[in-house]
Amino acid sequence: ERVLEWASEGSGEAVWRAEVLSEEEERRVLREWNETGREWSESESDSENESESEWSASGELLHEVVAQQAARTPERVAVESGAEVASYEELERRGNQLGRYLRERGVRAEERVGILVERGVEMVAGLLGIMKAGGAYVPLDPHYPQQRLAFMLEDAGCSVLLTQKHLLETLPAHTAQVVCLDDEHEAIAAQSCEPLPALQQPDNLAYVIYTSGSTGVPKGVAITHRSAAVLLQWAHETFTDEHLAGVLASTSICFDLSVFELFAPLSRGGKIILAENALQLPQLGDAGPITLVNTVPSAMTELVRAGGIPDSVRVVNLAGEALPQSLVEQIYKHEQVAEVWNLYGPSEDTTYSTAALMDKGLAGTPSIGRPITNTEVYILDEYLQPAPLGAAGQLYLSGDGLARGYLNRPELTAEKFVPHPFSLRGGERMYATGDRARYLRDGEIEYLGRIDYQVKIRGFRIELGEIEAALLEQAAVREAVVVAADEPSGGKRLVAYLVWEQEAEALSVEELRATLRERLPEHMIPAAFVFLVEMPLSPNGKINRRALPEPESSGRALHEYVGPRDGVEEQLVSIWEELLAARPIGVRDSFFELGGHSLLTVRLMSRIKQQMGKSLPLAAIFEGGTIEQLARLINRDEALADWSPLVKLRDGGSARPFFLVHPVGGNVLSYASLVNHLGRERGYYGLQARGLMEGQTPLSRIDEMVAEYLAALRAVQPEGPYLLGGWSMGGVVAFEMARQLTAQREQVELLALIDSKLPLGERVVEDTASLLFEFALDLGLVPEAIEISREAFLSLNPDEQLSHAFMLAKELKALPLELSFEQFQRLFDVFRHNRRAMLEYAPEKYTGRITLLKASDALALNSAASQPDDALLSTAQDNGRAATVELYRDWNELAAEGVELQLVPGTHYTIMREPNVARLAGRLQAYIDNGR
């Protein structure tokens, strides 16, 4: 309504400027939910009576915050690393001495200093010493490849490098001055331990952390002291002295979680307990009490499973990955844990940007909360307009925590740090995170995954994070990762990697799929599931997607694997494994669950014909969805005699089934997408034409088809009321089926005709050329794509015409390459017989009601028309609208109870393809549920 009101004002502005949000909504998302600012006065920061709990970040330098705490609590233990312990006084002394030593080597404000050392007290003193000298630290990991270290040293322009003697040989060639902390220990210790006067201001660099780049080249994120102080301010407001009394510092200093782990406790009088990684926590029994653990969900999952959370832990901070509620519940089972926080934030906004204190017993996916102190969050569309509540958009961050930008990457900085369109002060920036999120009604933010995790499979745009979230809602699933894996055919398929909860009862693949289908469309259901004991992790504890095993070489479905038991099953297994790129495949695995789709169905039947000499209709895959079932079809001695026009498109609940009649091509595969969008409370059956199977003769009269189809229908549902429908010619045949059923005093509850036209007054076409042109359109070729003119085509004899049409369809990829000429002939023969049957059909009056779902062809018509009258027809100016009214009248004259017309998006062909088929299914579902 707001968009229409805006448009009616006739401002002449671009559509993207439409005012989607009300004034109240806009005020809420732009202002109210971003009221996180805190004004810092000079008196606050200069107060000599300032208590530990009232610390203020006003204009502070990171190392000076630690120095102030050291002055308050000099005797307290600041760092513990195994047997090595350092007090605040000692840490401050070593930092000051190193700072003076580095100044003698030319380190000044903005100077980048590399640090490549083992984890220990010397590492912490090294970070403080670099900042005390005036420089910014650039963390380097001894386990990084030399090529990466070389790039970082050169890109950062490090003038000095702090390291240790035994690590020298790991270094690549570089130009920095080397300060070897152990070799030069005596010279450093000879320096004065008095505090150094600061050379830098809060807007000078504190550190540069390198993160992975989308181009494969690391990029340095430049963080100032002011930005880091914002993080510490939030930490002081959020956590008590008791919470920060003993903090596990297990994250590499090359990752930004370490900034919280080191400087939040050191600025509050707490102790750092250093460890190589979070999984080492159970082995730290001799360390002082650990009160806070700050790590990623995947590492915490392992700690929970191993029973590795000490009784002293009061707070658990989780960040860096999506947090499942099941993990929250497991953590809270440790009764001593009082708080579990879900934290979100990129390195570009100084570690954390939003925070949510998790409650017990919540349903669904945990939110990432609200922005922290002096941080603003905006969820915007592609035009940087605020997204409405509940609508997904890209998450943007602003505030005092923003990084200066990317070191030496002005073009990337300009791309990611954009002008702030909602700033009240002007000149501010926002950071485009590349994350998708949405606002919930209470102002909490729901994380929806990465924008760059969006993939496109068979024309569908898919957010992998959405599938992962759906999987993690299952109590049995502890961890879930979904990737788009390559197929040998050049396409892609979805593969889900799962780790089960240790105490939960594992689900079967069938149960997983059924549960996912309740939330996701069919094209988002993974084709393969791989079950792992644990996820591969990267050095910072996050899931390493690149290290995930190939689907065919690891875990498989949880039902029992049954191998081939005879030659037919063995041949089918070989064909399936090649087409589906999955190994091993058992005879009870489902073709569609393994990633099969309509195009692969054509290839499958072609391979069976080529390699096994057996011709099966394409719809046989619905009846033979497993190798075991398909082998049974192939082994039938009287396969043609056993043939039935009835094809089970999908199983369902106990509600009455819905029957769909084939279009003019005779096949029911065209309904696969439609059925996948319909409800699960009933079964769906297709009625396929004779002639698709080798040796069959197509039927040429609609009454013959109806007699055969009604017999098959009654075998499933002996008596009414019936639900019938069909697309194109299928609607015409369904109409005659309904007419005969009502004449036999059976009830037809729904007759749904999908863009079906009565060919009244059309002549019967006999020449091959004209039929082939129609057939080409039915295959999806547009007239402009057919290079040969109709006249030139007519000059060819019928065999040449058929051959030319076959080659053209292959070249234009309207047919799979595996389809043989004989199969093409058979498809065309069925098309020709069905076309003739429809043209010769003389419909009679039907006593019931018709629901007509008409392709709108983008016409300007109402979505649901009442009965058109002469006035409507006379005012219809374009042929499309007149054709719609004419179609309505043709059917209305035959239906005693009238016609209900419903327009659906798309053309005659595109209404059965994504995304239109989903909308068609939505309209059709309402009629199926309500009978009309």
Short mmCIF file of C-alpha atoms in Angstrom, two decimals, residues 328-631:
data_model
loop_
_atom_site.label_atom_id
_atom_site.label_comp_id
_atom_site.label_asym_id
_atom_site.label_seq_id
_atom_site.Cartn_x
_atom_site.Cartn_y
_atom_site.Cartn_z
CA VAL A 328 23.53 -23.63 23.98
CA GLU A 329 21.35 -26.16 25.80
CA GLN A 330 24.28 -28.56 26.22
CA ILE A 331 26.49 -25.83 27.68
CA TYR A 332 23.79 -24.80 30.15
CA LYS A 333 23.64 -28.41 31.37
CA HIS A 334 26.87 -27.45 33.16
CA GLU A 335 25.08 -25.72 36.02
CA GLN A 336 28.02 -23.52 36.93
CA VAL A 337 27.78 -21.72 33.54
CA ALA A 338 25.68 -18.61 34.13
CA GLU A 339 25.94 -16.93 30.71
CA VAL A 340 26.32 -18.07 27.12
CA TRP A 341 26.87 -15.23 24.64
CA ASN A 342 26.40 -15.37 20.88
CA LEU A 343 28.76 -12.75 19.46
CA TYR A 344 29.07 -11.51 15.91
CA GLY A 345 31.59 -9.26 14.27
CA PRO A 346 34.20 -9.08 11.51
CA SER A 347 37.83 -8.03 11.94
CA GLU A 348 36.88 -4.82 10.13
CA ASP A 349 34.82 -3.77 13.16
CA THR A 350 37.27 -4.74 15.91
CA THR A 351 36.26 -8.27 16.80
CA TYR A 352 32.66 -7.91 18.00
CA SER A 353 29.77 -5.82 16.68
CA THR A 354 26.63 -7.42 18.11
CA ALA A 355 25.94 -9.53 21.16
CA ALA A 356 23.10 -11.71 22.43
CA LEU A 357 22.84 -13.34 25.85
CA MET A 358 21.33 -16.75 25.16
CA ASP A 359 18.33 -18.02 27.11
CA LYS A 360 17.60 -21.66 27.81
CA GLY A 361 14.87 -23.50 25.96
CA LEU A 362 14.58 -21.20 22.95
CA ALA A 363 13.13 -22.62 19.73
CA GLY A 364 14.77 -22.04 16.37
CA THR A 365 18.08 -20.44 15.50
CA PRO A 366 19.69 -18.08 18.04
CA SER A 367 19.86 -14.44 17.02
CA ILE A 368 23.09 -12.45 17.02
CA GLY A 369 21.45 -9.88 19.24
CA ARG A 370 21.87 -6.13 19.07
CA PRO A 371 24.78 -3.75 18.42
CA ILE A 372 27.32 -3.28 21.21
CA THR A 373 28.49 0.04 22.65
CA ASN A 374 29.05 2.80 20.08
CA THR A 375 28.19 0.46 17.21
CA GLU A 376 25.40 0.81 14.67
CA VAL A 377 23.85 -1.90 12.52
CA TYR A 378 21.95 -1.37 9.29
CA ILE A 379 20.25 -4.03 7.15
CA LEU A 380 19.95 -2.63 3.66
CA ASP A 381 18.89 -3.70 0.19
CA GLU A 382 21.04 -3.40 -2.93
CA TYR A 383 20.19 0.31 -3.20
CA LEU A 384 21.26 0.99 0.41
CA GLN A 385 17.65 1.44 1.46
CA PRO A 386 16.52 0.02 4.84
CA ALA A 387 15.01 -3.44 4.50
CA PRO A 388 11.54 -3.89 6.09
CA LEU A 389 11.25 -5.90 9.29
CA GLY A 390 11.71 -9.56 8.54
CA ALA A 391 13.17 -8.96 5.07
CA ALA A 392 16.70 -10.13 4.32
CA GLY A 393 19.38 -7.65 3.37
CA GLN A 394 23.10 -7.09 3.64
CA LEU A 395 24.34 -6.21 7.12
CA TYR A 396 26.29 -2.93 7.36
CA LEU A 397 28.21 -1.72 10.41
CA SER A 398 29.15 1.74 11.58
CA GLY A 399 30.46 3.39 14.71
CA ASP A 400 33.71 3.96 16.57
CA GLY A 401 34.84 0.35 16.22
CA LEU A 402 35.32 0.50 12.44
CA ALA A 403 38.78 -0.18 11.07
CA ARG A 404 40.67 2.51 9.26
CA GLY A 405 40.44 0.29 6.20
CA TYR A 406 42.62 -2.22 4.37
CA LEU A 407 46.35 -1.56 4.38
CA ASN A 408 47.62 -0.53 0.93
CA ARG A 409 44.25 -1.39 -0.64
CA PRO A 410 42.49 1.94 -1.26
CA GLU A 411 40.23 0.48 -3.96
CA LEU A 412 39.05 -2.35 -1.69
CA THR A 413 38.65 0.05 1.23
CA ALA A 414 36.47 2.31 -0.93
CA GLU A 415 34.42 -0.69 -2.05
CA LYS A 416 33.76 -2.09 1.45
CA PHE A 417 33.80 1.07 3.59
CA VAL A 418 31.08 3.13 1.95
CA PRO A 419 29.68 6.59 2.79
CA HIS A 420 27.14 6.47 5.62
CA PRO A 421 23.79 7.65 4.17
CA PHE A 422 22.03 7.83 7.56
CA SER A 423 24.70 9.65 9.56
CA LEU A 424 23.50 12.66 11.53
CA ARG A 425 27.02 14.09 11.71
CA GLY A 426 28.15 13.57 8.13
CA GLY A 427 31.43 12.23 6.80
CA GLU A 428 31.03 8.84 8.48
CA ARG A 429 31.38 5.41 6.89
CA MET A 430 29.67 2.03 6.95
CA TYR A 431 31.30 -1.35 6.42
CA ALA A 432 29.56 -3.76 4.00
CA THR A 433 30.01 -7.10 5.74
CA GLY A 434 28.89 -9.39 2.92
CA ASP A 435 26.61 -11.10 5.46
CA ARG A 436 22.86 -11.55 5.04
CA ALA A 437 20.66 -10.78 8.01
CA ARG A 438 17.22 -9.57 8.95
CA TYR A 439 15.60 -7.73 11.82
CA LEU A 440 13.17 -9.66 13.98
CA ARG A 441 10.20 -7.80 15.40
CA ASP A 442 11.83 -7.24 18.79
CA GLY A 443 14.93 -5.64 17.27
CA GLU A 444 17.08 -8.74 17.54
CA ILE A 445 19.08 -9.61 14.41
CA GLU A 446 18.97 -13.01 12.72
CA TYR A 447 22.09 -14.04 10.80
CA LEU A 448 21.23 -15.73 7.48
CA GLY A 449 24.65 -16.64 6.09
CA ARG A 450 27.18 -15.20 3.70
CA ILE A 451 26.17 -13.51 0.49
CA ASP A 452 29.16 -15.16 -1.17
CA TYR A 453 27.85 -18.57 -0.01
CA GLN A 454 25.04 -18.05 -2.48
CA VAL A 455 25.23 -20.60 -5.29
CA LYS A 456 23.24 -21.24 -8.41
CA ILE A 457 22.22 -24.80 -9.25
CA ARG A 458 20.07 -25.61 -12.28
CA GLY A 459 18.86 -22.00 -12.38
CA PHE A 460 18.02 -21.74 -8.66
CA ARG A 461 19.78 -19.20 -6.48
CA ILE A 462 20.47 -20.95 -3.17
CA GLU A 463 21.81 -19.63 0.13
CA LEU A 464 23.81 -22.45 1.68
CA GLY A 465 23.51 -20.89 5.12
CA GLU A 466 19.74 -21.25 5.01
CA ILE A 467 20.05 -25.01 4.44
CA GLU A 468 22.64 -25.29 7.23
CA ALA A 469 20.32 -23.46 9.61
CA ALA A 470 17.48 -25.85 8.76
CA LEU A 471 19.73 -28.85 9.43
CA LEU A 472 20.94 -27.46 12.74
CA GLU A 473 17.35 -27.19 13.96
CA GLN A 474 17.31 -31.00 14.17
CA ALA A 475 18.14 -32.14 17.67
CA ALA A 476 20.26 -35.00 16.31
CA VAL A 477 22.52 -32.70 14.24
CA ARG A 478 25.45 -31.18 16.09
CA GLU A 479 27.24 -29.57 13.13
CA ALA A 480 26.22 -29.02 9.52
CA VAL A 481 28.01 -27.66 6.47
CA VAL A 482 26.50 -27.52 2.98
CA VAL A 483 28.57 -27.04 -0.16
CA ALA A 484 27.90 -26.96 -3.89
CA ALA A 485 29.96 -29.80 -5.36
CA ASP A 486 30.83 -30.23 -9.02
CA GLU A 487 29.22 -32.97 -11.09
CA PRO A 488 31.10 -34.70 -13.93
CA SER A 489 28.44 -33.36 -16.29
CA GLY A 490 29.57 -29.83 -15.51
CA GLY A 491 26.69 -28.98 -13.20
CA LYS A 492 26.58 -28.76 -9.44
CA ARG A 493 24.75 -30.54 -6.66
CA LEU A 494 24.25 -29.82 -2.98
CA VAL A 495 26.17 -31.94 -0.49
CA ALA A 496 25.51 -31.78 3.27
CA TYR A 497 28.19 -32.76 5.79
CA LEU A 498 26.82 -33.68 9.21
CA VAL A 499 28.14 -34.57 12.64
CA TRP A 500 25.61 -36.20 14.98
CA GLU A 501 25.03 -35.38 18.61
CA GLN A 502 26.68 -38.13 20.62
CA GLU A 503 23.64 -39.02 22.71
CA ALA A 504 20.96 -38.33 20.09
CA GLU A 505 19.31 -40.96 17.94
CA ALA A 506 20.61 -40.53 14.40
CA LEU A 507 18.08 -39.80 11.66
CA SER A 508 17.87 -41.69 8.40
CA VAL A 509 18.42 -39.79 5.17
CA GLU A 510 14.73 -40.21 4.39
CA GLU A 511 13.78 -38.63 7.73
CA LEU A 512 16.22 -35.77 7.18
CA ARG A 513 14.81 -35.07 3.74
CA ALA A 514 11.22 -35.22 4.96
CA THR A 515 12.03 -32.75 7.75
CA LEU A 516 13.88 -30.38 5.43
CA ARG A 517 11.01 -30.41 2.96
CA GLU A 518 8.82 -28.92 5.66
CA ARG A 519 10.96 -25.79 5.57
CA LEU A 520 12.80 -25.72 2.23
CA PRO A 521 11.80 -26.04 -1.43
CA GLU A 522 12.88 -29.18 -3.25
CA HIS A 523 15.76 -27.52 -5.08
CA MET A 524 17.34 -26.72 -1.69
CA ILE A 525 17.30 -30.32 -0.45
CA PRO A 526 20.87 -31.72 -0.54
CA ALA A 527 21.49 -34.44 -3.11
CA ALA A 528 23.97 -36.24 -0.88
CA PHE A 529 24.63 -36.50 2.84
CA VAL A 530 28.08 -37.24 4.24
CA PHE A 531 28.36 -38.24 7.89
CA LEU A 532 31.59 -37.36 9.71
CA VAL A 533 32.94 -38.10 13.15
CA GLU A 534 34.15 -34.50 13.32
CA MET A 535 34.52 -31.50 11.03
CA PRO A 536 37.97 -30.57 9.71
CA LEU A 537 39.12 -27.34 11.35
CA SER A 538 41.41 -24.53 10.20
CA PRO A 539 44.21 -23.18 12.47
CA ASN A 540 41.82 -20.66 14.08
CA GLY A 541 39.32 -23.38 14.94
CA LYS A 542 36.78 -22.64 12.22
CA ILE A 543 35.40 -25.31 9.91
CA ASN A 544 37.74 -25.79 6.94
CA ARG A 545 35.42 -26.24 3.97
CA ARG A 546 38.28 -26.98 1.63
CA ALA A 547 39.26 -30.00 3.72
CA LEU A 548 35.85 -31.64 3.55
CA PRO A 549 36.09 -35.09 1.92
CA GLU A 550 34.63 -35.91 -1.49
CA PRO A 551 31.07 -37.27 -1.19
CA GLU A 552 31.88 -40.51 -3.01
CA SER A 553 34.83 -41.36 -0.78
CA SER A 554 33.33 -41.01 2.67
CA GLY A 555 30.19 -41.36 4.73
CA ARG A 556 26.93 -42.44 3.13
CA ALA A 557 23.26 -42.79 4.01
CA LEU A 558 22.54 -44.41 7.32
CA HIS A 559 20.31 -47.16 5.93
CA GLU A 560 22.04 -50.45 5.27
CA TYR A 561 24.11 -50.56 2.12
CA VAL A 562 23.02 -53.35 -0.24
CA GLY A 563 25.29 -54.03 -3.20
CA PRO A 564 24.28 -55.38 -6.63
CA ARG A 565 23.11 -59.00 -6.57
CA ASP A 566 22.93 -59.83 -10.27
CA GLY A 567 24.16 -58.64 -13.65
CA VAL A 568 21.27 -56.24 -14.25
CA GLU A 569 21.72 -54.49 -10.90
CA GLU A 570 25.49 -54.38 -11.45
CA GLN A 571 25.05 -52.64 -14.83
CA LEU A 572 22.58 -50.17 -13.32
CA VAL A 573 24.94 -49.38 -10.44
CA SER A 574 27.70 -48.61 -12.92
CA ILE A 575 25.43 -46.28 -14.91
CA TRP A 576 24.15 -44.51 -11.80
CA GLU A 577 27.60 -44.01 -10.32
CA GLU A 578 28.81 -42.41 -13.54
CA LEU A 579 25.79 -40.12 -13.93
CA LEU A 580 25.44 -39.14 -10.28
CA ALA A 581 29.16 -38.97 -9.42
CA ALA A 582 28.60 -40.88 -6.19
CA ARG A 583 30.25 -44.07 -4.98
CA PRO A 584 29.31 -46.57 -3.75
CA ILE A 585 25.61 -46.65 -4.69
CA GLY A 586 23.45 -49.40 -3.23
CA VAL A 587 20.49 -50.99 -4.94
CA ARG A 588 18.11 -49.37 -2.42
CA ASP A 589 19.43 -45.83 -2.80
CA SER A 590 17.00 -43.33 -4.34
CA PHE A 591 17.80 -41.75 -7.70
CA PHE A 592 16.34 -38.40 -6.65
CA GLU A 593 17.90 -38.44 -3.17
CA LEU A 594 21.30 -38.93 -4.78
CA GLY A 595 20.82 -35.78 -6.86
CA GLY A 596 18.91 -37.04 -9.89
CA HIS A 597 16.71 -34.59 -11.77
CA SER A 598 14.72 -34.47 -15.00
CA LEU A 599 17.70 -33.93 -17.33
CA LEU A 600 19.60 -36.78 -15.72
CA THR A 601 16.49 -38.96 -16.11
CA VAL A 602 16.72 -38.60 -19.89
CA ARG A 603 20.41 -39.52 -19.79
CA LEU A 604 19.69 -42.46 -17.51
CA MET A 605 17.10 -43.98 -19.83
CA SER A 606 19.36 -43.36 -22.83
CA ARG A 607 22.29 -45.15 -21.13
CA ILE A 608 20.03 -48.07 -20.22
CA LYS A 609 18.95 -48.31 -23.86
CA GLN A 610 22.53 -48.08 -25.18
CA GLN A 611 24.22 -50.41 -22.69
CA MET A 612 21.44 -52.83 -21.79
CA GLY A 613 19.25 -52.79 -24.89
CA LYS A 614 16.13 -52.04 -22.82
CA SER A 615 13.81 -49.18 -23.65
CA LEU A 616 11.90 -47.65 -20.75
CA PRO A 617 9.69 -44.56 -20.66
CA LEU A 618 11.16 -41.58 -18.87
CA ALA A 619 8.42 -41.76 -16.25
CA ALA A 620 9.65 -45.24 -15.27
CA ILE A 621 12.02 -43.51 -12.86
CA PHE A 622 9.03 -42.58 -10.70
CA GLU A 623 8.04 -46.23 -10.48
CA GLY A 624 11.64 -47.44 -10.29
CA GLY A 625 13.25 -44.82 -8.07
CA THR A 626 15.84 -47.32 -6.85
CA ILE A 627 18.09 -49.72 -8.72
CA GLU A 628 16.21 -52.59 -7.13
CA GLN A 629 12.89 -51.32 -8.50
CA LEU A 630 14.32 -50.36 -11.89
CA ALA A 631 15.92 -53.79 -12.29
#
